Structures are given as C-alpha cells and as structure tokens.
Short mmCIF file of C-alpha atoms in Angstrom, two decimals:
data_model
loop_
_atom_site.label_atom_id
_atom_site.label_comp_id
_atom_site.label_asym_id
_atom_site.label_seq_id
_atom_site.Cartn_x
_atom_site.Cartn_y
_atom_site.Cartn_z
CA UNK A 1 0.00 0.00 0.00
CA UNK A 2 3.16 2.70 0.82
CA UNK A 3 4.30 1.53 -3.13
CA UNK A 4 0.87 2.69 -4.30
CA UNK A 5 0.81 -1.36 -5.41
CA UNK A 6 -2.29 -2.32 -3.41
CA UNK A 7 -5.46 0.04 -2.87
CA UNK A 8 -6.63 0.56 0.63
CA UNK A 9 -9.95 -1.31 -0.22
CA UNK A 10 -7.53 -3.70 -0.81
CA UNK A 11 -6.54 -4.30 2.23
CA UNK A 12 -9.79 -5.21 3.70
CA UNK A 13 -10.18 -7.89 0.55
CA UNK A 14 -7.30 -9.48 1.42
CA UNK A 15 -8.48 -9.86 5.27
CA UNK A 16 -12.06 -11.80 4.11
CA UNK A 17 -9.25 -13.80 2.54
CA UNK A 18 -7.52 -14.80 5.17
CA UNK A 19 -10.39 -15.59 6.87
CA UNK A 20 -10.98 -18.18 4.14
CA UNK A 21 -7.87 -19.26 3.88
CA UNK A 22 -7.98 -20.36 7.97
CA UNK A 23 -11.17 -22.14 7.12
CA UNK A 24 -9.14 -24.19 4.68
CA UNK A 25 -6.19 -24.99 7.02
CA UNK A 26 -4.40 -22.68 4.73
CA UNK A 27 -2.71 -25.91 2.64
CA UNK A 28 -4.01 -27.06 -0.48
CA UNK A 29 -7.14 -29.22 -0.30
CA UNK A 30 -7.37 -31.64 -3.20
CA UNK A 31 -10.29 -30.57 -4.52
CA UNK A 32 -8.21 -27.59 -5.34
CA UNK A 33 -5.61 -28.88 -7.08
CA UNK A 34 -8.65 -30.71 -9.29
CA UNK A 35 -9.74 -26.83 -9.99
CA UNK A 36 -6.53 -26.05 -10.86
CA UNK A 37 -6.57 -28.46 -13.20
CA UNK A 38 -9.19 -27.78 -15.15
CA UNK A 39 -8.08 -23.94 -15.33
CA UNK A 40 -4.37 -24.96 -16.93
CA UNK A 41 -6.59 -26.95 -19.24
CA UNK A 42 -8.78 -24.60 -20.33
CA UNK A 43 -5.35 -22.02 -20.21
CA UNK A 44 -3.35 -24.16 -22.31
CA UNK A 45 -6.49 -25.19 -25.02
CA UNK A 46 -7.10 -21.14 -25.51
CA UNK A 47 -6.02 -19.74 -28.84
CA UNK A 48 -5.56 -16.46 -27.18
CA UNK A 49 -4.88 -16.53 -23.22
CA UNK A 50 -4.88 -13.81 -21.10
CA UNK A 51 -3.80 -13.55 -17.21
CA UNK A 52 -5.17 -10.67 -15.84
CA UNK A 53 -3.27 -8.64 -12.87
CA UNK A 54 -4.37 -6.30 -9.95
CA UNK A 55 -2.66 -4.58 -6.89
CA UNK A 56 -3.07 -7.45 -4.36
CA UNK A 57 -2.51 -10.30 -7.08
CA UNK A 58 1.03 -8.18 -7.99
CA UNK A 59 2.39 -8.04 -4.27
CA UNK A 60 1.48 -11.54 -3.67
CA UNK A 61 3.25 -13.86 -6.10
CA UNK A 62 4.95 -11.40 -8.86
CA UNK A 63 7.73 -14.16 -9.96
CA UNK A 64 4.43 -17.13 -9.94
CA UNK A 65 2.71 -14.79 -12.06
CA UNK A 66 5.52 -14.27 -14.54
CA UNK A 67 6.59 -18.27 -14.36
CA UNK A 68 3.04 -18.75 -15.19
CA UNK A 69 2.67 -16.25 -17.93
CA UNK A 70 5.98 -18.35 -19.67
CA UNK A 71 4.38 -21.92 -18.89
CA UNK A 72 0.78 -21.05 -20.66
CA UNK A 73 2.35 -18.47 -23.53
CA UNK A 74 0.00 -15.89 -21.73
CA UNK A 75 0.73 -12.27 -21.50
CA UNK A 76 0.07 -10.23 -18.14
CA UNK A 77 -2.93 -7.58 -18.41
CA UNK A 78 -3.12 -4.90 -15.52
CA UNK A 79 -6.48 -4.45 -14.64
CA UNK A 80 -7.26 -2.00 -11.73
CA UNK A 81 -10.88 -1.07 -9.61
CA UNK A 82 -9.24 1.54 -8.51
CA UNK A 83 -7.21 2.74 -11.48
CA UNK A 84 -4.67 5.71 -11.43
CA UNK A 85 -1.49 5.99 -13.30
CA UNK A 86 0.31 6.06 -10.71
CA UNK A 87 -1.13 2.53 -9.67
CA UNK A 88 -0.25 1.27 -12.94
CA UNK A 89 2.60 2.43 -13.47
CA UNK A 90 3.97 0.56 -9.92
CA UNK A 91 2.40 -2.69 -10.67
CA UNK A 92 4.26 -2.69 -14.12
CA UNK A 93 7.39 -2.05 -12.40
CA UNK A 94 6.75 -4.84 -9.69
CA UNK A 95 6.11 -7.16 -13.18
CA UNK A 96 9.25 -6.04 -14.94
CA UNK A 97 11.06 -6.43 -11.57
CA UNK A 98 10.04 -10.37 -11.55
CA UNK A 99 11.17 -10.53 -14.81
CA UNK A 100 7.77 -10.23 -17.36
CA UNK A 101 8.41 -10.03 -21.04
CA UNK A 102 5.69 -7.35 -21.59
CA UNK A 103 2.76 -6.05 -19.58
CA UNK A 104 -0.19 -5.09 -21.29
CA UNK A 105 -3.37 -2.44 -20.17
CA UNK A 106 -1.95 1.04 -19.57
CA UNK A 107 -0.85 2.18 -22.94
CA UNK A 108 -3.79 4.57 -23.49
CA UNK A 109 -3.58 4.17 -27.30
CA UNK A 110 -4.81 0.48 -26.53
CA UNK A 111 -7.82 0.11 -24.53
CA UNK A 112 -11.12 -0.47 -25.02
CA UNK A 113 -14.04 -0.73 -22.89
CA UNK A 114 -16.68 -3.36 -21.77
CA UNK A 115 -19.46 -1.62 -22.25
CA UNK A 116 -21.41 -3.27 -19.79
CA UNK A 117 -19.53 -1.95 -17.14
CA UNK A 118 -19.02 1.45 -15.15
CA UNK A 119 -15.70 3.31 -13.87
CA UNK A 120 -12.74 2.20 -15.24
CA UNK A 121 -12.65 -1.12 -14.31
CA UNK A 122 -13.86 -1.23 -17.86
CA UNK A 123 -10.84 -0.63 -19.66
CA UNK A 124 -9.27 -3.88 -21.49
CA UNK A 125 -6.45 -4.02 -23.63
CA UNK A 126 -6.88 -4.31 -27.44
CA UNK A 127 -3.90 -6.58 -28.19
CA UNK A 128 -5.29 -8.43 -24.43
CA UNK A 129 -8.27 -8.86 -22.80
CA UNK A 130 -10.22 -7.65 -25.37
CA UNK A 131 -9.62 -10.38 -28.08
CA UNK A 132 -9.03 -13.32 -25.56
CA UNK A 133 -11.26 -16.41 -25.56
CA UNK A 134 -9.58 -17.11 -21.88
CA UNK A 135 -9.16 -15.17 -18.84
CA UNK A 136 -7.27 -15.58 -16.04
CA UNK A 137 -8.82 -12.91 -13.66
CA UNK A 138 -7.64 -14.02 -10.07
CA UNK A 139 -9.47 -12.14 -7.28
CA UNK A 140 -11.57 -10.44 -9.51
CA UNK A 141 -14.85 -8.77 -8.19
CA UNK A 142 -18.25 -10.49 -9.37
CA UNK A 143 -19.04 -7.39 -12.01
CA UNK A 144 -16.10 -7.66 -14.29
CA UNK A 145 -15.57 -11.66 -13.88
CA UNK A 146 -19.70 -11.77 -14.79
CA UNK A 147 -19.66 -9.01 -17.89
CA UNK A 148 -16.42 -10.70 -19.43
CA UNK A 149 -18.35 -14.20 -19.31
CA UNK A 150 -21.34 -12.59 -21.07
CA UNK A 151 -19.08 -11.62 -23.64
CA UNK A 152 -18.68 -15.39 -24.65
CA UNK A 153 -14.89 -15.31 -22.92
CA UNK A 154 -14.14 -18.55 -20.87
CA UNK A 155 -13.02 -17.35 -17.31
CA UNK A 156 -10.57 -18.81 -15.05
CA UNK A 157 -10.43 -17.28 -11.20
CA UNK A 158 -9.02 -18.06 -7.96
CA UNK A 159 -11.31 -16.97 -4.95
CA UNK A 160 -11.23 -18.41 -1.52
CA UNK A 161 -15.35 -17.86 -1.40
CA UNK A 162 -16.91 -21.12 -2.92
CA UNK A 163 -20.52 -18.96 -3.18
CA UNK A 164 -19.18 -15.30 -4.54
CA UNK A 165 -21.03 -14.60 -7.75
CA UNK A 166 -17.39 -14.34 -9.21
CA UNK A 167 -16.70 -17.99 -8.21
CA UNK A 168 -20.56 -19.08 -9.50
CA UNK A 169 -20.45 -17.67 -12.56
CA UNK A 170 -16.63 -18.45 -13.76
CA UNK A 171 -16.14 -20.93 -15.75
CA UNK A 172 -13.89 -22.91 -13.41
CA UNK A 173 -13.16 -21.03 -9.88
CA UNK A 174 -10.39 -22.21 -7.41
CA UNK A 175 -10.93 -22.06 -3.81
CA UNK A 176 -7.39 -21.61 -2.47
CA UNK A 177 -4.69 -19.16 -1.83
CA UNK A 178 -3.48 -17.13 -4.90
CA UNK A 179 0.07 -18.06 -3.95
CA UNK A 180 -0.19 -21.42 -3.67
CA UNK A 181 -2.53 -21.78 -6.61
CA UNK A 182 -0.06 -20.63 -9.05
CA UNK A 183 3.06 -22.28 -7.68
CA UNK A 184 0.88 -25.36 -8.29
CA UNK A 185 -0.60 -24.51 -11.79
CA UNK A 186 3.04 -23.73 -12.97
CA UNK A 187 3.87 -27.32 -11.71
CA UNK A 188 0.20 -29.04 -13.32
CA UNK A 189 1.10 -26.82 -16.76
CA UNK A 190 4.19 -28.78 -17.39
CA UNK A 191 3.18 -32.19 -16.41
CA UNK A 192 0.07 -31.57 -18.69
CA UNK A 193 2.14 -30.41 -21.21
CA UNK A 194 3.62 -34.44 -21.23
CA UNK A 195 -0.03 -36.36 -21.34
CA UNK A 196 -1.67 -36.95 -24.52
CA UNK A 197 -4.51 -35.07 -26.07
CA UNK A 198 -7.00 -38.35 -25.22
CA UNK A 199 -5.50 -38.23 -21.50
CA UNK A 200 -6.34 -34.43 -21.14
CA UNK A 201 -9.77 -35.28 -22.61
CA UNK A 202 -10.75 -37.83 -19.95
CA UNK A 203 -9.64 -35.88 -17.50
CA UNK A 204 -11.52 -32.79 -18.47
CA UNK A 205 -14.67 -35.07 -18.79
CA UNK A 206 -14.46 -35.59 -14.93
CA UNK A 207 -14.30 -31.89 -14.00
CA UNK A 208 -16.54 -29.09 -13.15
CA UNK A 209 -17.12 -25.54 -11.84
CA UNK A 210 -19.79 -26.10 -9.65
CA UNK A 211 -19.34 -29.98 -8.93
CA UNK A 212 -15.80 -28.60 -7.62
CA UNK A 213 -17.10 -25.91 -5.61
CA UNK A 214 -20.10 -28.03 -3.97
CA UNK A 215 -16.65 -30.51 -3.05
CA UNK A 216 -15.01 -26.96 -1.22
CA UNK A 217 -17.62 -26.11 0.92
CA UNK A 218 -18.24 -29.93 1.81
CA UNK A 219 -14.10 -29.65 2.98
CA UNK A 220 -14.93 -26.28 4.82
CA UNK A 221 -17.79 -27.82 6.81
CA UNK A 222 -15.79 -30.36 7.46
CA UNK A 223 -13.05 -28.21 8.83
CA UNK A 224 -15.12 -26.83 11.02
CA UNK A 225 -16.22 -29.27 12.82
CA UNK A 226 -12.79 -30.93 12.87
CA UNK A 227 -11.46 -27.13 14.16
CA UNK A 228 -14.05 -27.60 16.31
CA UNK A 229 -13.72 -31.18 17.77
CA UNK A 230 -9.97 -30.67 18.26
CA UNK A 231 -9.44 -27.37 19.21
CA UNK A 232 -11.22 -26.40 21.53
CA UNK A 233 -13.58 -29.37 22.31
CA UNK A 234 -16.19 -27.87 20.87
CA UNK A 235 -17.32 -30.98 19.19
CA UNK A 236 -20.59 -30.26 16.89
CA UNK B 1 -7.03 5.11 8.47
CA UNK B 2 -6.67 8.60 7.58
CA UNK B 3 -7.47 10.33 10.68
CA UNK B 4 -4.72 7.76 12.32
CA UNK B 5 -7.75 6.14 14.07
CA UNK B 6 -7.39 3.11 12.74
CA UNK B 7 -3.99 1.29 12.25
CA UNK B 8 -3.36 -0.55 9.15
CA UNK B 9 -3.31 -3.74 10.30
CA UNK B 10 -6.80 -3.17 11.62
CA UNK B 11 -8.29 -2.79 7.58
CA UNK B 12 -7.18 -6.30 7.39
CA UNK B 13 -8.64 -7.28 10.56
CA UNK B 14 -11.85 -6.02 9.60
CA UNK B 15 -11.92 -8.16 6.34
CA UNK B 16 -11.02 -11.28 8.05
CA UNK B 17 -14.20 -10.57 10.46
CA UNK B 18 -16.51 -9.10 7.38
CA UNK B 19 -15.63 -12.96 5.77
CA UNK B 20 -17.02 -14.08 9.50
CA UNK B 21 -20.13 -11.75 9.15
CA UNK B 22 -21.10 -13.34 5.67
CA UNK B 23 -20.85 -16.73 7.19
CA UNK B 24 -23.54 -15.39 9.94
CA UNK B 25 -25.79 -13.60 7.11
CA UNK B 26 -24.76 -10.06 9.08
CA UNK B 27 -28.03 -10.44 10.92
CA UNK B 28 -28.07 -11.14 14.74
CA UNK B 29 -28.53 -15.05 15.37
CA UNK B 30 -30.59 -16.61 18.48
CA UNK B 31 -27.47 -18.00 20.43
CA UNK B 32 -25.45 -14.33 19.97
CA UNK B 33 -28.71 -12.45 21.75
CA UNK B 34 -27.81 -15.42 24.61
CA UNK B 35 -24.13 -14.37 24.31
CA UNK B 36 -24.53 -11.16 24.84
CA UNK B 37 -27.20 -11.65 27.48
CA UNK B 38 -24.39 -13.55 29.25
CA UNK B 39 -21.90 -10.43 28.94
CA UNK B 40 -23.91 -7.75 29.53
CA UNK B 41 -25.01 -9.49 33.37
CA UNK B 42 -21.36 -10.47 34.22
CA UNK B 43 -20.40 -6.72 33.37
CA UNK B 44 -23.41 -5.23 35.55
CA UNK B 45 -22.39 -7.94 38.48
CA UNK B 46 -19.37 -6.91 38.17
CA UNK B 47 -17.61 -4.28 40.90
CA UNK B 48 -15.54 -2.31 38.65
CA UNK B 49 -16.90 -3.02 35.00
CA UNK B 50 -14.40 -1.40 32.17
CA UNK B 51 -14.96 -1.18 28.55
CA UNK B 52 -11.65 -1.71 26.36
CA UNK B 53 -11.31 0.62 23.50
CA UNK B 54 -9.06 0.29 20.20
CA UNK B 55 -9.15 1.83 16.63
CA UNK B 56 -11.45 -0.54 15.15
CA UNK B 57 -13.71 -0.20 17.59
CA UNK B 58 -13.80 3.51 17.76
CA UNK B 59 -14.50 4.40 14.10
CA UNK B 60 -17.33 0.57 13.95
CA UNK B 61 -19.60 2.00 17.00
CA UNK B 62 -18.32 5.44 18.99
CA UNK B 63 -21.97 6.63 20.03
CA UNK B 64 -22.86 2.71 20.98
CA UNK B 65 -19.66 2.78 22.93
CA UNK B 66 -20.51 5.54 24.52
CA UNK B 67 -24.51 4.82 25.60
CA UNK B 68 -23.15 1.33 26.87
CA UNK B 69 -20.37 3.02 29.17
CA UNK B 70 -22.99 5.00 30.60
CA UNK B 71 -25.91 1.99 30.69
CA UNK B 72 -22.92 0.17 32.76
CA UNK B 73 -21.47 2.23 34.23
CA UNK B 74 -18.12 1.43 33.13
CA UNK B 75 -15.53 3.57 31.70
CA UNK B 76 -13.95 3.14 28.77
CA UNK B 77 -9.96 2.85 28.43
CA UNK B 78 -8.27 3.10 25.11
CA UNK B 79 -6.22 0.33 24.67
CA UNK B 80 -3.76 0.19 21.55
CA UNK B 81 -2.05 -3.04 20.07
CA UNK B 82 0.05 -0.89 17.58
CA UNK B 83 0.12 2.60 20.11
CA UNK B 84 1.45 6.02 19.51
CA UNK B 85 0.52 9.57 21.04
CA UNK B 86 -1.05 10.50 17.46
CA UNK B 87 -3.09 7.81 17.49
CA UNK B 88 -4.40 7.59 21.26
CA UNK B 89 -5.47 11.51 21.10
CA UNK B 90 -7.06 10.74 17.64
CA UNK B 91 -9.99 8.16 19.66
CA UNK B 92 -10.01 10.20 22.64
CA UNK B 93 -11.59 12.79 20.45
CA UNK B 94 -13.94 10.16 18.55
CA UNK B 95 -15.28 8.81 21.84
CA UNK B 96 -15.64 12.83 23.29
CA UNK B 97 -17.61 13.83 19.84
CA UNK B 98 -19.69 10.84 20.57
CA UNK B 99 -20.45 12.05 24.30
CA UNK B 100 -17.99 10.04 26.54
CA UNK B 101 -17.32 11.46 30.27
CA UNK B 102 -14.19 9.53 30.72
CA UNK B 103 -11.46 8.26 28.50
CA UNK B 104 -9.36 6.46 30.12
CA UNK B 105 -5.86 4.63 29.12
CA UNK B 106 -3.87 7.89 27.87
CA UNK B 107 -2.83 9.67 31.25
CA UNK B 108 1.33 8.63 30.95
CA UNK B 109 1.14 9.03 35.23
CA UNK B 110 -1.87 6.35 35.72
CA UNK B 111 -0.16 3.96 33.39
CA UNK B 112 0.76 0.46 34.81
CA UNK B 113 1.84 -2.81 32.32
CA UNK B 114 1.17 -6.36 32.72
CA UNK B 115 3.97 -7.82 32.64
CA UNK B 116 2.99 -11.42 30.94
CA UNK B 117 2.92 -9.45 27.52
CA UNK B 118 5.12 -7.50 25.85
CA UNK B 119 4.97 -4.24 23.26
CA UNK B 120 2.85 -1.34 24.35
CA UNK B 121 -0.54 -3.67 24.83
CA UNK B 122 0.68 -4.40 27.71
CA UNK B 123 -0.35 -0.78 29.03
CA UNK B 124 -3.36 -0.71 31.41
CA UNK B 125 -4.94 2.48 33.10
CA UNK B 126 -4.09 2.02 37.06
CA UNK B 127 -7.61 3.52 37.48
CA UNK B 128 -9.36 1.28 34.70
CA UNK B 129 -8.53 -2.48 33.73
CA UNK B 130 -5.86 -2.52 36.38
CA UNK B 131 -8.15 -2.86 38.85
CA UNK B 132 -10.99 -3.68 37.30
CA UNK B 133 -12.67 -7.09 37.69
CA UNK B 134 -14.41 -7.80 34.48
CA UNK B 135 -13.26 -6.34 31.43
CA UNK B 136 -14.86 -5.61 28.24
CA UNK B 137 -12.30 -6.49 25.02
CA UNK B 138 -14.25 -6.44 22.09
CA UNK B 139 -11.61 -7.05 18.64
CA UNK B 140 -9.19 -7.78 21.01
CA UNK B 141 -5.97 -10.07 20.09
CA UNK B 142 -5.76 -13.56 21.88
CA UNK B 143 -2.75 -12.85 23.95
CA UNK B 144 -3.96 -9.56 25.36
CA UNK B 145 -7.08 -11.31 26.26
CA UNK B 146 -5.27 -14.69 27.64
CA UNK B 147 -3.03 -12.17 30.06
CA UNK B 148 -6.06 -10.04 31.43
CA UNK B 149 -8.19 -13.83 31.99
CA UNK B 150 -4.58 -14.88 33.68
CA UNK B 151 -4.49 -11.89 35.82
CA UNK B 152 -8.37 -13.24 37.13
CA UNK B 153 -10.42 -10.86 35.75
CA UNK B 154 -13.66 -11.82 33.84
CA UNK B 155 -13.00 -11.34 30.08
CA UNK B 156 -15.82 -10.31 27.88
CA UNK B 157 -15.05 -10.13 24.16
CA UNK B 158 -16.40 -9.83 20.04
CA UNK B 159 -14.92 -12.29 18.42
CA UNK B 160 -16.26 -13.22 14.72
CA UNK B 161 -14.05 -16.11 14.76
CA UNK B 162 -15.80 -18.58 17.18
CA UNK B 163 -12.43 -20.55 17.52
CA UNK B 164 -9.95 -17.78 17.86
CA UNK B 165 -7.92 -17.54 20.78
CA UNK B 166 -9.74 -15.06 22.62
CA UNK B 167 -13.09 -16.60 21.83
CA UNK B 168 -12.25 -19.90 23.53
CA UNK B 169 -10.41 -18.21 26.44
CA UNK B 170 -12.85 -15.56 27.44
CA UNK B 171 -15.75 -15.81 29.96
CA UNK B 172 -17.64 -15.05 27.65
CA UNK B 173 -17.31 -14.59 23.89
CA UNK B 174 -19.56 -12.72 21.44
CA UNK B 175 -20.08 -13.98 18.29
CA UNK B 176 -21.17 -11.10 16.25
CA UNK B 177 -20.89 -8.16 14.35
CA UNK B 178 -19.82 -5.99 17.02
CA UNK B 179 -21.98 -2.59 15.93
CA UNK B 180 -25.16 -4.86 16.35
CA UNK B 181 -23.56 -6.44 19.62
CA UNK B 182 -23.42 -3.09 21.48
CA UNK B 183 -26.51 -1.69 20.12
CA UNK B 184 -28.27 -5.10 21.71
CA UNK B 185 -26.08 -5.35 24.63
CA UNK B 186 -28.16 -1.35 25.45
CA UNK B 187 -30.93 -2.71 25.04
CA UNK B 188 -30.49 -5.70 27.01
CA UNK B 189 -28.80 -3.81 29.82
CA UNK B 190 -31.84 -1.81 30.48
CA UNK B 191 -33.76 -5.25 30.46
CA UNK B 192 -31.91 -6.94 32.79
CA UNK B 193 -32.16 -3.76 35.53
CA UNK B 194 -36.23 -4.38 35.29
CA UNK B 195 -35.41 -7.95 36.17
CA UNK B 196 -35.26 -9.54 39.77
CA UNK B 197 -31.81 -10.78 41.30
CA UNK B 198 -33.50 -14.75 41.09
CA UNK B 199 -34.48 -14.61 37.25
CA UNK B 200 -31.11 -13.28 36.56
CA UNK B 201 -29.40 -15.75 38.45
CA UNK B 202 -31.76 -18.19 36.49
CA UNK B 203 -31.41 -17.08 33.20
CA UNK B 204 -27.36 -17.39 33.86
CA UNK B 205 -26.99 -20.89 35.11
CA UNK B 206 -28.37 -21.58 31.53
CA UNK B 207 -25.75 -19.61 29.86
CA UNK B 208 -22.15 -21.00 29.52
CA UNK B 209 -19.66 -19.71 27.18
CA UNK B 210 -18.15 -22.90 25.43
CA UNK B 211 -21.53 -24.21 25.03
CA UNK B 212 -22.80 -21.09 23.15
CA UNK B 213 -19.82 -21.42 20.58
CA UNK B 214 -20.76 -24.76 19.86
CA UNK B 215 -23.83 -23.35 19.17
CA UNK B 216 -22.36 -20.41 16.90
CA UNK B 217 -20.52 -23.17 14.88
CA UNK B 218 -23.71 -25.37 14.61
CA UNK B 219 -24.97 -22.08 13.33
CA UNK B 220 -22.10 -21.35 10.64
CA UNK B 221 -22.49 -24.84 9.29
CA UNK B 222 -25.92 -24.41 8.39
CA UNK B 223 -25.27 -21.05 7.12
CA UNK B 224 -22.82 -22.73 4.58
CA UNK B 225 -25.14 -25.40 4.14
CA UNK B 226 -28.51 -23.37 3.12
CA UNK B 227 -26.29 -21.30 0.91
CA UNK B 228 -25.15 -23.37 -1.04
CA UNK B 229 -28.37 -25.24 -1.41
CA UNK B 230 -30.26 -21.92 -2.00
CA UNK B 231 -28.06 -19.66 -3.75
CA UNK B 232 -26.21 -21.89 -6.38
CA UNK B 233 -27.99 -25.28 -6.71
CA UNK B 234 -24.50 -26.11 -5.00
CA UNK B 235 -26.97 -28.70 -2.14
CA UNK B 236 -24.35 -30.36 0.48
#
C-alpha cells in the first residue's frame, strides 16, 4: 500500500481472505488442485490466453505470475478497480522487476471498454483482454468476472469464497490461496504439457465448476467441525 | 485510516471478520442475543466493570460505545495493540464527539503494564482495567485477552471467529458483528435492571460460554449449508 501497489480497499479484501484461507487450514485441499486443473486446461487449449493482474494479485506472487505467464504463452494484463497511473505504473514495475516479457493495459492508445460496465474497471487491452477467448482474472470482483463471461470469454479465477457470484459464474473457480494456486498450476502446466490429447480429454470429462465448488464447501464444513472437535472441544 | 484512528493492520482485521459476518448472514442469530445476554449481566455484576477501546472499535460503533459506558457504568480505556501519542489523542476525540465522560488509558502518570505481555498492549490504566474485575475487550488479540483472563479478571469479548484464541479463552465470547452487539447489549442492559436478582441468576446458570460457541458453529455450518443449497444449486 506505501508503493501505491495495493489500494486501501484492498486491504480489507485481502483480510475476508484470510479468513478463508484459515477455514481451509491454509494448505491445499485436493479438490483444489482438481480446480486447478481444469483452469491450466482450459489455459493451455485457448487460442488467445490472457492472465489478468491487480494490486493485491502483484504483491502476492509477482515471480508465480511471470513463471506462469511463460508456462501457458500468456501475457500479463493490468487491470485496476481503482485505477490511477500512478497505480499502474507501480504494478508494471513490480512485473518487470520479476522478470515479465511485456505487460499489457496502460498504454492509453490500446484500450477499449466493456461496455457493460461502469468506472474504469472497464478498460481492457486491445492486443489483451479484449480479443481473448480465456481469462485468467484471479481475485476479480463479481461485475467484471460476470460481464467478461457474457461476452462469450471462458473465465478462469481463484477466490477463496466457494458462493461469490465471481466464483458461480466463472467458468472454473479455485478455492485456495493465490500463492499457492499458481506455484501449483506452474507445476500441473508442465506435467500436462507431457499427457496426450485423449488423456487431457478424460480428464476434463471428470471436472466441473460447480461440482468442484459443492466438493469446497463440503471440505470447509468439514473443517469446522474438525477445528471444532480438536481445538477447543467444541465438538458439533 | 486517515485520521490515524485506525492502524493498518486493523483494515485487514476487519476483512477477516466481514468474511465471519457473511458466514452469519450479518443479521443477529438466536445463540449471539444469549451471548450477549451472558456479557452484559457479568459486566453489571461486576464491581468495577471497564470497557476496552481500540481503533477498530472507535470508528465501527463510537456513540454505541458511549450509551453502553454509561448503561454500565463502566468507563472506557483506550487500549492500543500498535500505540502512539497521534493515534491515542485521535480516539479520545472520537469517543468525546460521541459524548464520553471519561477516557481512560492515555494519562502517561496512571499507566501500569502487565507484565505477561510485551509491546505497548501491555499498558493498562491504574484507574481502569488494572483494577478492574471484568473487562470488556471487544476485537481484542488472543494474547492480550489470555493475560487479562490470567491476571483473574472476567473477560468479555467480540470475536467473529468462534475458535480464535480469545473466543475460547474468554468468559464469555460474542459472536457477532460488534456494531449490532453493542446496540443489543443497550438494550439488554436496560432489560436486565427491570429484572429480579432470582431470574437473573436463572437465566445465567443456563448460559455457559463454550456451550454457546458450539452453538455459533452449529450455526455457521448451516449457514454454509442453506447457501449453497439456495443460492447456487450447490446442495451439500
């Protein structure tokens, strides 16, 4: 937040995260790593694929988000709620600083808007965002993720909330940390990169958005009453 | 944050408990009313009732604060985890525009420290929570809490986190959003003076606090449970 990286609102967002995160045990469940999955699937089948970067996503995991960019052939889009040059110009530098090739969304000559949408959340990238058939928007609020799925866009997301609209309404959401999620999608987009186009089939054909997410919050009752039981004898 | 009430720190704090709040559908539940009956009778049993005061609780509730100090008769102390002059004169002058008679905490000659903890949390008001014997730490961190329950005091806190530290340690623990806890706690207060010293002593030997948190996780289970049968077709 001192860089002018992270917005103040931002802040807060990451707190209900952490929240989530403790809920999970903050390790990787393996219903997670199925979500992940299915995202570096859909990632890697895109013609056009598009990660999509804000203030907290930057500060988190800047090398995992560059690694990742390499693995899938996807370039890095800044997308900001709360968008001032300033803003962009210190998540670009955090990007170039971990080592990205290019960073696309604040040359003014490119954007273009989503009409759908209001303030300048809207903006998208011509040469981005704009003409991908696959998003990566992690920790994206349930607006944008929402209007670029109505534009026809498949739309991968990480979001420790099983039930936000953004996690609903993706295409395939993943219910664990943003750091941890990309360490291990960097990891799944290699091995996938090995298995044959008939393996990656099958396993697509056992896979999906909501199926997943019914499987997180089954883990996170569970946790509870496991927190619960062990903790603090609480036992429910 | 910007008129140095509120500390950093304490924007992510308030996330991780507005990620708690969701869970409860940020309406009141039955048991919390039964939590809070709980609190509010140890604090008007108690000899020298004090209300604990930080930055998240000063900008969340100062008028609240303010009509329960005077419903209890307690005073309230300003208590700081991360403390500075700047900062302490900042909620003195929250809780006086709000209509407090007594801030207490900030006088450097009435200062004492308990020695189990360490950093400037450890500073008590020699007039206040030093000798008081049940103390009101709503948002409180678990160690702070822990040291004042060591010390013998009666600990009443709001905790969102039903299995946090202070939650599980405290005489009594709160479970809820803490502008709607105070603004109940009021009303409840002025109940409880209407009632006779046998019902109180009635309704209490029904009230205990780990068996109310099992109740608040019961309650967060089927939270997660209707939503996701409700909201998503996501049935667990």
């Amino acid at each position: 937040m001192h860089k002018n990286i992270v917005a103040e609102a931002g802040l807060i967002a990451h707190g209900r995260g952490e929240a989530f995160d403790y809920l999970l045990g903050e390790r990787t469940p393996n219903f997670a790593i199925r979500q992940e999955t299915l995202a570096v699937i859909l990632l890697l089948e895109a013609k056009k694929p598009v990660i999509s970067v804000n203030g907290n996503v930057a500060v988190l995991c800047p090398k995992e988000l560059v690694a990742l960019s390499k693995e899938l052939g996807a370039p890095l889009e800044i997308n900001l709620f709360y968008r001032t040059k300033e803003r962009e110009l210190a998540i670009k530098k955090v990007l170039d600083d971990a080592g990205a090739d290019q960073v696309l969304g604040i040359d003014p000559d490119m954007q273009e808007t989503i009409p759908e949408l209001s303030h300048l959340r809207r903006i998208v990238d011509s040469r981005g965002i704009a003409q991908s058939d696959c998003v990566f928007v992690p920790l994206e609020d349930g607006d944008r993720s929402m209007a670029l799925r109505n534009l026809g866009k498949n739309i991968v997301t990480v979001d420790l909330n099983p039930l936000s609209r953004t996690s609903l309404t993706a295409t395939v959401s993943i219910t664990n940390n943003i750091t941890r999620s990309i360490t291990e999608m960097i990891e799944i987009a290699k091995e996938l990169k090995n298995s044959s186009p008939d393996q990656i089939k099958m396993l697509r054909g056992t896979l999906e958005n909501k199926k997943l997410l019914r499987e997180a919050l089954e883990f996170i009752v569970f946790r509870l009453k496991k927190l619960a039981s062990e903790e603090s004898a609480l036992e429910i």
